[in-house]
Amino acid sequence: MQDINKLESELLEEIGNARDLDALEAVRISAMGKKGRVSLMMRGLGQMAPEERKEIAPKLNQLKKVIGDAIDNAKAELNRAAMEARLASERVDVTLPVRPENKGRIHPISQVTDEIIEIFADMGFSIAEGPDIEDDFHNFTALNIPPEHPARQMHDTFYLPQKEDGSRQLLRTHTSSVQIRTMENKQPPHRIVVPGRTYRSDSDQTHTPMFNQIEGLVIDKTSHMGHLKGVLKEFCRAFFEVDDVEMRFRPSYFPFTEPSAEMDIRCTFAGDHIKIGEGDDWMEILGCGMVNPKVLAHCGIDPNEYQGFAWGMGIDRIAMLKYGIPDLRAFFDCDLRWLKHYGFVPLDVPTLGGGLSR
Ligand code: DAH
């Protein structure tokens, strides 16, 4: 009995002293292993007289249970401590401030283009695009600007080197060429807007050799000048966000429209500031007209059956006006400080429902 009690306290002490799982396992083997101290005692039962065995056996079983439980508890405790130590050492400090992220900006031209597209998309227009490098036919001839026509000189065209067959490609001088490409490739009715880069050999405070236009074209059997006015009025109202914009159509000349007009809107110039929609001044914002029957015929459309209207507008200048940007040339300087100041937040997409202007 005494041996049992002594062994129990010895083993409990050894278990209590085991600092890690390996040490604990060593104690377990030395107690409960095949040749362990508890196991040897159990084996001793066989040599005992029945009376004695009856008395000792329950004690030994009790010892075995006490030691087994103590080892299990110590093991759980060591595991818990190990886990805690690991959590402490692998802790990620989520309170650290995030590293500054270099967010890009949307260029005012892209922003304003998106705003314009949003307005016309709402009226049922789709977007058409065409190549910046054009041929003579699409940029001029099909638009009723034959060779030797003075309008060709007016456009200050950038030409590419002459090809062997004598033809020369050019950088498109307006987005009107995409009217032709659309009418050649698809069946009417047409209702498109065409945003894009255009080029003319021009450079001063209000002209850059590369600039941006947006073209509109409607071709069907019934659209007339009244529809043209209605569409453009709705555009001005939505774009400048004023309830009513007084508009004026001045007779003009473009080879590809007949009749042709330039459209002005009411405004007030006050220094470098401009107020749209009211005042004593007029500002020209686009050219427009009814598509010339000759243009339709160039595209294989019967002018006795179809008719429609078109317009072309510079994007850069109305972007300057709307967002108070003073110098046109800064648009194309690629100065990141400028873009940070005048640019727009990415993904803050203009929508009629969510707000068009920023
Ligand atoms: N293409 C003309 C220009 O660049 C603008 C223009 C005027 C386009 C009248 C049109 C139009 O579609 O009908 O000056």
GROMACS .gro file of N, CA and C in nm, residues 167-318:
model
  456
  167SER      N    1  -0.247   5.697 -10.375
  167SER     CA    2  -0.339   5.739 -10.268
  167SER      C    3  -0.261   5.772 -10.141
  168ARG      N    4  -0.324   5.853 -10.060
  168ARG     CA    5  -0.261   5.889  -9.932
  168ARG      C    6  -0.362   5.871  -9.821
  169GLN      N    7  -0.325   5.800  -9.717
  169GLN     CA    8  -0.411   5.795  -9.600
  169GLN      C    9  -0.391   5.922  -9.519
  170LEU      N   10  -0.479   5.946  -9.425
  170LEU     CA   11  -0.472   6.070  -9.348
  170LEU      C   12  -0.523   6.045  -9.207
  171LEU      N   13  -0.491   6.137  -9.117
  171LEU     CA   14  -0.552   6.131  -8.984
  171LEU      C   15  -0.687   6.199  -8.995
  172ARG      N   16  -0.792   6.132  -8.954
  172ARG     CA   17  -0.926   6.186  -8.978
  172ARG      C   18  -0.938   6.327  -8.918
  173THR      N   19  -1.000   6.415  -8.995
  173THR     CA   20  -1.012   6.554  -8.951
  173THR      C   21  -1.140   6.577  -8.873
  174HIS      N   22  -1.230   6.479  -8.877
  174HIS     CA   23  -1.354   6.487  -8.800
  174HIS      C   24  -1.410   6.345  -8.781
  175THR      N   25  -1.505   6.333  -8.691
  175THR     CA   26  -1.566   6.201  -8.669
  175THR      C   27  -1.673   6.171  -8.773
  176SER      N   28  -1.699   6.265  -8.863
  176SER     CA   29  -1.803   6.244  -8.964
  176SER      C   30  -1.776   6.121  -9.052
  177SER      N   31  -1.647   6.082  -9.064
  177SER     CA   32  -1.614   5.964  -9.146
  177SER      C   33  -1.687   5.839  -9.094
  178VAL      N   34  -1.717   5.837  -8.965
  178VAL     CA   35  -1.782   5.718  -8.909
  178VAL      C   36  -1.931   5.712  -8.947
  179GLN      N   37  -1.988   5.828  -8.985
  179GLN     CA   38  -2.122   5.825  -9.045
  179GLN      C   39  -2.120   5.732  -9.166
  180ILE      N   40  -2.019   5.756  -9.251
  180ILE     CA   41  -2.009   5.680  -9.376
  180ILE      C   42  -1.989   5.531  -9.347
  181ARG      N   43  -1.892   5.501  -9.257
  181ARG     CA   44  -1.863   5.360  -9.227
  181ARG      C   45  -1.985   5.289  -9.171
  182THR      N   46  -2.063   5.360  -9.090
  182THR     CA   47  -2.182   5.298  -9.032
  182THR      C   48  -2.286   5.271  -9.140
  183MET      N   49  -2.309   5.372  -9.226
  183MET     CA   50  -2.414   5.355  -9.329
  183MET      C   51  -2.374   5.252  -9.433
  184GLU      N   52  -2.241   5.237  -9.457
  184GLU     CA   53  -2.196   5.134  -9.552
  184GLU      C   54  -2.218   4.994  -9.498
  185ASN      N   55  -2.198   4.980  -9.366
  185ASN     CA   56  -2.192   4.845  -9.309
  185ASN      C   57  -2.322   4.794  -9.248
  186LYS      N   58  -2.415   4.884  -9.221
  186LYS     CA   59  -2.539   4.839  -9.158
  186LYS      C   60  -2.658   4.895  -9.231
  187GLN      N   61  -2.770   4.828  -9.214
  187GLN     CA   62  -2.894   4.875  -9.276
  187GLN      C   63  -2.959   4.983  -9.190
  188PRO      N   64  -3.020   5.085  -9.254
  188PRO     CA   65  -3.095   5.182  -9.175
  188PRO      C   66  -3.217   5.113  -9.111
  189PRO      N   67  -3.278   5.168  -9.006
  189PRO     CA   68  -3.249   5.299  -8.948
  189PRO      C   69  -3.119   5.302  -8.866
  190HIS      N   70  -3.061   5.422  -8.855
  190HIS     CA   71  -2.940   5.443  -8.776
  190HIS      C   72  -2.967   5.545  -8.667
  191ARG      N   73  -2.911   5.520  -8.553
  191ARG     CA   74  -2.919   5.618  -8.445
  191ARG      C   75  -2.792   5.600  -8.363
  192ILE      N   76  -2.687   5.676  -8.399
  192ILE     CA   77  -2.556   5.653  -8.337
  192ILE      C   78  -2.494   5.783  -8.286
  193VAL      N   79  -2.408   5.769  -8.185
  193VAL     CA   80  -2.314   5.876  -8.152
  193VAL      C   81  -2.173   5.820  -8.166
  194VAL      N   82  -2.081   5.906  -8.207
  194VAL     CA   83  -1.945   5.863  -8.238
  194VAL      C   84  -1.845   5.951  -8.163
  195PRO      N   85  -1.797   5.906  -8.049
  195PRO     CA   86  -1.692   5.984  -7.982
  195PRO      C   87  -1.556   5.944  -8.038
  196GLY      N   88  -1.461   6.037  -8.040
  196GLY     CA   89  -1.328   5.995  -8.085
  196GLY      C   90  -1.231   6.108  -8.107
  197ARG      N   91  -1.104   6.068  -8.130
  197ARG     CA   92  -0.998   6.164  -8.154
  197ARG      C   93  -1.000   6.209  -8.298
  198THR      N   94  -0.968   6.335  -8.318
  198THR     CA   95  -0.961   6.391  -8.452
  198THR      C   96  -0.835   6.478  -8.460
  199TYR      N   97  -0.791   6.508  -8.584
  199TYR     CA   98  -0.659   6.570  -8.599
  199TYR      C   99  -0.660   6.679  -8.706
  200ARG      N  100  -0.601   6.792  -8.673
  200ARG     CA  101  -0.578   6.896  -8.774
  200ARG      C  102  -0.449   6.969  -8.741
  201SER      N  103  -0.382   7.011  -8.846
  201SER     CA  104  -0.253   7.077  -8.827
  201SER      C  105  -0.276   7.221  -8.781
  202ASP      N  106  -0.303   7.234  -8.654
  202ASP     CA  107  -0.345   7.361  -8.597
  202ASP      C  108  -0.290   7.366  -8.456
  203SER      N  109  -0.230   7.476  -8.416
  203SER     CA  110  -0.183   7.481  -8.277
  203SER      C  111  -0.172   7.623  -8.226
  204ASP      N  112  -0.260   7.658  -8.135
  204ASP     CA  113  -0.250   7.784  -8.063
  204ASP      C  114  -0.327   7.770  -7.932
  205GLN      N  115  -0.361   7.881  -7.870
  205GLN     CA  116  -0.421   7.871  -7.737
  205GLN      C  117  -0.555   7.796  -7.736
  206THR      N  118  -0.626   7.802  -7.848
  206THR     CA  119  -0.757   7.737  -7.851
  206THR      C  120  -0.762   7.618  -7.947
  207HIS      N  121  -0.648   7.583  -8.005
  207HIS     CA  122  -0.645   7.467  -8.095
  207HIS      C  123  -0.526   7.377  -8.064
  208THR      N  124  -0.553   7.247  -8.063
  208THR     CA  125  -0.443   7.151  -8.048
  208THR      C  126  -0.449   7.058  -8.169
  209PRO      N  127  -0.334   7.006  -8.213
  209PRO     CA  128  -0.333   6.922  -8.335
  209PRO      C  129  -0.419   6.796  -8.320
  210MET      N  130  -0.434   6.749  -8.198
  210MET     CA  131  -0.525   6.636  -8.172
  210MET      C  132  -0.634   6.690  -8.081
  211PHE      N  133  -0.758   6.660  -8.114
  211PHE     CA  134  -0.868   6.705  -8.028
  211PHE      C  135  -0.979   6.600  -8.033
  212ASN      N  136  -1.087   6.624  -7.963
  212ASN     CA  137  -1.192   6.521  -7.954
  212ASN      C  138  -1.326   6.574  -8.001
  213GLN      N  139  -1.396   6.489  -8.074
  213GLN     CA  140  -1.530   6.526  -8.120
  213GLN      C  141  -1.630   6.418  -8.081
  214ILE      N  142  -1.758   6.458  -8.084
  214ILE     CA  143  -1.861   6.355  -8.080
  214ILE      C  144  -1.962   6.388  -8.189
  215GLU      N  145  -1.990   6.287  -8.270
  215GLU     CA  146  -2.075   6.301  -8.386
  215GLU      C  147  -2.209   6.234  -8.355
  216GLY      N  148  -2.314   6.284  -8.415
  216GLY     CA  149  -2.443   6.215  -8.400
  216GLY      C  150  -2.503   6.194  -8.538
  217LEU      N  151  -2.573   6.082  -8.554
  217LEU     CA  152  -2.639   6.055  -8.683
  217LEU      C  153  -2.770   5.982  -8.659
  218VAL      N  154  -2.876   6.034  -8.721
  218VAL     CA  155  -3.005   5.966  -8.717
  218VAL      C  156  -3.054   5.951  -8.861
  219ILE      N  157  -3.076   5.829  -8.904
  219ILE     CA  158  -3.131   5.805  -9.038
  219ILE      C  159  -3.252   5.712  -9.026
  220ASP      N  160  -3.363   5.758  -9.076
  220ASP     CA  161  -3.482   5.672  -9.085
  220ASP      C  162  -3.572   5.732  -9.192
  221LYS      N  163  -3.703   5.705  -9.188
  221LYS     CA  164  -3.787   5.754  -9.297
  221LYS      C  165  -3.857   5.885  -9.264
  222THR      N  166  -3.855   5.923  -9.138
  222THR     CA  167  -3.939   6.038  -9.100
  222THR      C  168  -3.869   6.148  -9.020
  223SER      N  169  -3.747   6.123  -8.972
  223SER     CA  170  -3.685   6.222  -8.882
  223SER      C  171  -3.658   6.353  -8.956
  224HIS      N  172  -3.687   6.464  -8.890
  224HIS     CA  173  -3.672   6.594  -8.957
  224HIS      C  174  -3.603   6.693  -8.863
  225MET      N  175  -3.592   6.815  -8.911
  225MET     CA  176  -3.519   6.919  -8.839
  225MET      C  177  -3.577   6.944  -8.699
  226GLY      N  178  -3.709   6.927  -8.685
  226GLY     CA  179  -3.770   6.944  -8.553
  226GLY      C  180  -3.716   6.843  -8.453
  227HIS      N  181  -3.696   6.719  -8.500
  227HIS     CA  182  -3.639   6.616  -8.412
  227HIS      C  183  -3.496   6.651  -8.375
  228LEU      N  184  -3.422   6.703  -8.475
  228LEU     CA  185  -3.283   6.745  -8.448
  228LEU      C  186  -3.281   6.846  -8.334
  229LYS      N  187  -3.368   6.945  -8.344
  229LYS     CA  188  -3.372   7.048  -8.240
  229LYS      C  189  -3.410   6.989  -8.105
  230GLY      N  190  -3.508   6.902  -8.106
  230GLY     CA  191  -3.553   6.841  -7.981
  230GLY      C  192  -3.443   6.760  -7.914
  231VAL      N  193  -3.372   6.681  -7.995
  231VAL     CA  194  -3.264   6.597  -7.941
  231VAL      C  195  -3.154   6.684  -7.880
  232LEU      N  196  -3.117   6.792  -7.954
  232LEU     CA  197  -3.007   6.875  -7.904
  232LEU      C  198  -3.049   6.958  -7.783
  233LYS      N  199  -3.174   6.996  -7.780
  233LYS     CA  200  -3.222   7.072  -7.663
  233LYS      C  201  -3.218   6.983  -7.538
  234GLU      N  202  -3.266   6.861  -7.556
  234GLU     CA  203  -3.264   6.767  -7.443
  234GLU      C  204  -3.120   6.741  -7.398
  235PHE      N  205  -3.030   6.731  -7.496
  235PHE     CA  206  -2.890   6.711  -7.460
  235PHE      C  207  -2.838   6.827  -7.375
  236CYS      N  208  -2.862   6.951  -7.419
  236CYS     CA  209  -2.810   7.068  -7.346
  236CYS      C  210  -2.867   7.075  -7.204
  237ARG      N  211  -2.996   7.049  -7.195
  237ARG     CA  212  -3.062   7.052  -7.064
  237ARG      C  213  -2.995   6.952  -6.969
  238ALA      N  214  -2.976   6.830  -7.018
  238ALA     CA  215  -2.919   6.725  -6.932
  238ALA      C  216  -2.771   6.752  -6.903
  239PHE      N  217  -2.698   6.795  -7.007
  239PHE     CA  218  -2.553   6.808  -6.990
  239PHE      C  219  -2.516   6.925  -6.901
  240PHE      N  220  -2.581   7.041  -6.925
  240PHE     CA  221  -2.547   7.158  -6.844
  240PHE      C  222  -2.632   7.167  -6.718
  241GLU      N  223  -2.726   7.075  -6.705
  241GLU     CA  224  -2.811   7.068  -6.586
  241GLU      C  225  -2.882   7.199  -6.556
  242VAL      N  226  -2.945   7.252  -6.660
  242VAL     CA  227  -3.032   7.368  -6.641
  242VAL      C  228  -3.169   7.331  -6.700
  243ASP      N  229  -3.274   7.390  -6.644
  243ASP     CA  230  -3.409   7.351  -6.684
  243ASP      C  231  -3.438   7.385  -6.828
  244ASP      N  232  -3.392   7.503  -6.868
  244ASP     CA  233  -3.421   7.543  -7.004
  244ASP      C  234  -3.299   7.615  -7.061
  245VAL      N  235  -3.261   7.577  -7.181
  245VAL     CA  236  -3.148   7.644  -7.246
  245VAL      C  237  -3.201   7.707  -7.373
  246GLU      N  238  -3.191   7.838  -7.384
  246GLU     CA  239  -3.232   7.902  -7.508
  246GLU      C  240  -3.128   7.869  -7.616
  247MET      N  241  -3.179   7.826  -7.732
  247MET     CA  242  -3.087   7.787  -7.839
  247MET      C  243  -3.114   7.870  -7.963
  248ARG      N  244  -3.011   7.883  -8.045
  248ARG     CA  245  -3.026   7.958  -8.169
  248ARG      C  246  -2.959   7.878  -8.281
  249PHE      N  247  -3.030   7.861  -8.391
  249PHE     CA  248  -2.971   7.793  -8.506
  249PHE      C  249  -2.938   7.896  -8.612
  250ARG      N  250  -2.809   7.913  -8.639
  250ARG     CA  251  -2.765   8.007  -8.743
  250ARG      C  252  -2.742   7.930  -8.871
  251PRO      N  253  -2.796   7.979  -8.983
  251PRO     CA  254  -2.770   7.911  -9.111
  251PRO      C  255  -2.620   7.902  -9.137
  252SER      N  256  -2.576   7.790  -9.188
  252SER     CA  257  -2.432   7.772  -9.211
  252SER      C  258  -2.413   7.684  -9.332
  253TYR      N  259  -2.290   7.642  -9.352
  253TYR     CA  260  -2.265   7.554  -9.467
  253TYR      C  261  -2.174   7.438  -9.427
  254PHE      N  262  -2.218   7.320  -9.451
  254PHE     CA  263  -2.132   7.201  -9.448
  254PHE      C  264  -2.167   7.120  -9.572
  255PRO      N  265  -2.067   7.066  -9.641
  255PRO     CA  266  -2.097   6.993  -9.765
  255PRO      C  267  -2.188   6.872  -9.742
  256PHE      N  268  -2.180   6.814  -9.620
  256PHE     CA  269  -2.252   6.688  -9.596
  256PHE      C  270  -2.391   6.707  -9.538
  257THR      N  271  -2.434   6.831  -9.517
  257THR     CA  272  -2.572   6.854  -9.472
  257THR      C  273  -2.637   6.961  -9.558
  258GLU      N  274  -2.770   6.952  -9.569
  258GLU     CA  275  -2.845   7.051  -9.644
  258GLU      C  276  -2.990   7.051  -9.597
  259PRO      N  277  -3.042   7.150  -9.530
  259PRO     CA  278  -2.970   7.270  -9.487
  259PRO      C  279  -2.874   7.241  -9.371
  260SER      N  280  -2.785   7.337  -9.348
  260SER     CA  281  -2.688   7.325  -9.240
  260SER      C  282  -2.707   7.439  -9.141
  261ALA      N  283  -2.667   7.415  -9.018
  261ALA     CA  284  -2.678   7.521  -8.918
  261ALA      C  285  -2.568   7.506  -8.815
  262GLU      N  286  -2.540   7.619  -8.749
  262GLU     CA  287  -2.457   7.612  -8.631
  262GLU      C  288  -2.546   7.644  -8.513
  263MET      N  289  -2.524   7.572  -8.405
  263MET     CA  290  -2.612   7.591  -8.290
  263MET      C  291  -2.539   7.667  -8.180
  264ASP      N  292  -2.604   7.775  -8.133
  264ASP     CA  293  -2.550   7.854  -8.022
  264ASP      C  294  -2.642   7.836  -7.902
  265ILE      N  295  -2.584   7.850  -7.784
  265ILE     CA  296  -2.669   7.850  -7.664
  265ILE      C  297  -2.644   7.977  -7.584
  266ARG      N  298  -2.746   8.018  -7.510
  266ARG     CA  299  -2.739   8.137  -7.426
  266ARG      C  300  -2.636   8.119  -7.316
  267CYS      N  301  -2.562   8.226  -7.289
  267CYS     CA  302  -2.466   8.217  -7.179
  267CYS      C  303  -2.426   8.357  -7.134
  268THR      N  304  -2.358   8.363  -7.024
  268THR     CA  305  -2.300   8.489  -6.976
  268THR      C  306  -2.152   8.466  -6.953
  269PHE      N  307  -2.070   8.548  -7.016
  269PHE     CA  308  -1.927   8.543  -6.988
  269PHE      C  309  -1.897   8.644  -6.879
  270ALA      N  310  -1.841   8.600  -6.770
  270ALA     CA  311  -1.799   8.691  -6.664
  270ALA      C  312  -1.655   8.658  -6.631
  271GLY      N  313  -1.562   8.730  -6.694
  271GLY     CA  314  -1.419   8.699  -6.677
  271GLY      C  315  -1.392   8.561  -6.733
  272ASP      N  316  -1.328   8.475  -6.652
  272ASP     CA  317  -1.300   8.341  -6.702
  272ASP      C  318  -1.413   8.245  -6.666
  273HIS      N  319  -1.518   8.300  -6.609
  273HIS     CA  320  -1.630   8.218  -6.566
  273HIS      C  321  -1.741   8.227  -6.672
  274ILE      N  322  -1.816   8.120  -6.689
  274ILE     CA  323  -1.927   8.127  -6.785
  274ILE      C  324  -2.050   8.060  -6.725
  275LYS      N  325  -2.163   8.127  -6.746
  275LYS     CA  326  -2.288   8.072  -6.694
  275LYS      C  327  -2.372   8.031  -6.815
  276ILE      N  328  -2.416   7.906  -6.816
  276ILE     CA  329  -2.488   7.853  -6.931
  276ILE      C  330  -2.639   7.867  -6.908
  277GLY      N  331  -2.711   7.900  -7.014
  277GLY     CA  332  -2.857   7.897  -7.007
  277GLY      C  333  -2.921   8.034  -6.997
  278GLU      N  334  -2.847   8.134  -6.950
  278GLU     CA  335  -2.905   8.267  -6.940
  278GLU      C  336  -2.798   8.372  -6.968
  279GLY      N  337  -2.844   8.495  -6.998
  279GLY     CA  338  -2.748   8.602  -7.020
  279GLY      C  339  -2.767   8.669  -7.154
  280ASP      N  340  -2.668   8.749  -7.193
  280ASP     CA  341  -2.679   8.828  -7.315
  280ASP      C  342  -2.590   8.775  -7.426
  281ASP      N  343  -2.509   8.675  -7.395
  281ASP     CA  344  -2.415   8.627  -7.496
  281ASP      C  345  -2.464   8.494  -7.555
  282TRP      N  346  -2.403   8.461  -7.669
  282TRP     CA  347  -2.428   8.331  -7.733
  282TRP      C  348  -2.297   8.258  -7.745
  283MET      N  349  -2.302   8.128  -7.731
  283MET     CA  350  -2.182   8.051  -7.752
  283MET      C  351  -2.212   7.939  -7.850
  284GLU      N  352  -2.123   7.929  -7.952
  284GLU     CA  353  -2.143   7.825  -8.053
  284GLU      C  354  -2.097   7.692  -7.996
  285ILE      N  355  -2.181   7.588  -8.005
  285ILE     CA  356  -2.131   7.460  -7.952
  285ILE      C  357  -2.125   7.346  -8.055
  286LEU      N  358  -2.195   7.361  -8.167
  286LEU     CA  359  -2.185   7.250  -8.263
  286LEU      C  360  -2.234   7.290  -8.402
  287GLY      N  361  -2.202   7.205  -8.500
  287GLY     CA  362  -2.254   7.218  -8.635
  287GLY      C  363  -2.351   7.103  -8.660
  288CYS      N  364  -2.453   7.130  -8.742
  288CYS     CA  365  -2.553   7.024  -8.763
  288CYS      C  366  -2.631   7.047  -8.892
  289GLY      N  367  -2.723   6.959  -8.922
  289GLY     CA  368  -2.807   6.978  -9.039
  289GLY      C  369  -2.876   6.849  -9.080
  290MET      N  370  -2.954   6.859  -9.189
  290MET     CA  371  -3.016   6.739  -9.246
  290MET      C  372  -2.915   6.674  -9.341
  291VAL      N  373  -2.897   6.545  -9.328
  291VAL     CA  374  -2.794   6.476  -9.407
  291VAL      C  375  -2.820   6.497  -9.556
  292ASN      N  376  -2.716   6.540  -9.626
  292ASN     CA  377  -2.726   6.569  -9.769
  292ASN      C  378  -2.760   6.439  -9.845
  293PRO      N  379  -2.862   6.444  -9.932
  293PRO     CA  380  -2.899   6.324 -10.009
  293PRO      C  381  -2.781   6.262 -10.084
  294LYS      N  382  -2.686   6.346 -10.124
  294LYS     CA  383  -2.569   6.291 -10.194
  294LYS      C  384  -2.487   6.199 -10.103
  295VAL      N  385  -2.483   6.231  -9.976
  295VAL     CA  386  -2.409   6.147  -9.880
  295VAL      C  387  -2.479   6.011  -9.867
  296LEU      N  388  -2.613   6.015  -9.857
  296LEU     CA  389  -2.688   5.889  -9.849
  296LEU      C  390  -2.660   5.804  -9.973
  297ALA      N  391  -2.663   5.869 -10.089
  297ALA     CA  392  -2.641   5.796 -10.214
  297ALA      C  393  -2.501   5.733 -10.218
  298HIS      N  394  -2.400   5.804 -10.168
  298HIS     CA  395  -2.263   5.748 -10.162
  298HIS      C  396  -2.258   5.621 -10.079
  299CYS      N  397  -2.350   5.608  -9.985
  299CYS     CA  398  -2.349   5.490  -9.896
  299CYS      C  399  -2.450   5.386  -9.941
  300GLY      N  400  -2.506   5.404 -10.059
  300GLY     CA  401  -2.601   5.306 -10.110
  300GLY      C  402  -2.737   5.313 -10.045
  301ILE      N  403  -2.772   5.427  -9.988
  301ILE     CA  404  -2.905   5.443  -9.929
  301ILE      C  405  -2.989   5.531 -10.020
  302ASP      N  406  -3.112   5.490 -10.046
  302ASP     CA  407  -3.198   5.565 -10.138
  302ASP      C  408  -3.251   5.691 -10.069
  303PRO      N  409  -3.206   5.810 -10.117
  303PRO     CA  410  -3.248   5.934 -10.050
  303PRO      C  411  -3.396   5.964 -10.068
  304ASN      N  412  -3.462   5.893 -10.164
  304ASN     CA  413  -3.606   5.914 -10.176
  304ASN      C  414  -3.683   5.837 -10.068
  305GLU      N  415  -3.615   5.742 -10.009
  305GLU     CA  416  -3.680   5.663  -9.905
  305GLU      C  417  -3.637   5.706  -9.765
  306TYR      N  418  -3.507   5.738  -9.753
  306TYR     CA  419  -3.453   5.768  -9.620
  306TYR      C  420  -3.407   5.913  -9.607
  307GLN      N  421  -3.411   5.961  -9.484
  307GLN     CA  422  -3.361   6.095  -9.454
  307GLN      C  423  -3.317   6.096  -9.309
  308GLY      N  424  -3.258   6.208  -9.268
  308GLY     CA  425  -3.216   6.213  -9.128
  308GLY      C  426  -3.129   6.334  -9.100
  309PHE      N  427  -3.079   6.338  -8.980
  309PHE     CA  428  -2.998   6.454  -8.940
  309PHE      C  429  -2.867   6.410  -8.875
  310ALA      N  430  -2.776   6.506  -8.863
  310ALA     CA  431  -2.644   6.478  -8.804
  310ALA      C  432  -2.593   6.603  -8.734
  311TRP      N  433  -2.501   6.581  -8.645
  311TRP     CA  434  -2.433   6.695  -8.584
  311TRP      C  435  -2.292   6.654  -8.543
  312GLY      N  436  -2.206   6.753  -8.522
  312GLY     CA  437  -2.069   6.727  -8.477
  312GLY      C  438  -2.030   6.833  -8.376
  313MET      N  439  -1.969   6.788  -8.268
  313MET     CA  440  -1.944   6.880  -8.158
  313MET      C  441  -1.804   6.853  -8.101
  314GLY      N  442  -1.734   6.958  -8.066
  314GLY     CA  443  -1.604   6.942  -8.001
  314GLY      C  444  -1.625   6.910  -7.853
  315ILE      N  445  -1.557   6.808  -7.805
  315ILE     CA  446  -1.574   6.769  -7.664
  315ILE      C  447  -1.488   6.855  -7.572
  316ASP      N  448  -1.366   6.886  -7.618
  316ASP     CA  449  -1.269   6.952  -7.529
  316ASP      C  450  -1.320   7.085  -7.475
  317ARG      N  451  -1.378   7.164  -7.565
  317ARG     CA  452  -1.418   7.297  -7.524
  317ARG      C  453  -1.535   7.292  -7.426
  318ILE      N  454  -1.630   7.203  -7.449
  318ILE     CA  455  -1.742   7.200  -7.354
  318ILE      C  456  -1.700   7.137  -7.221
   0.00000   0.00000   0.00000
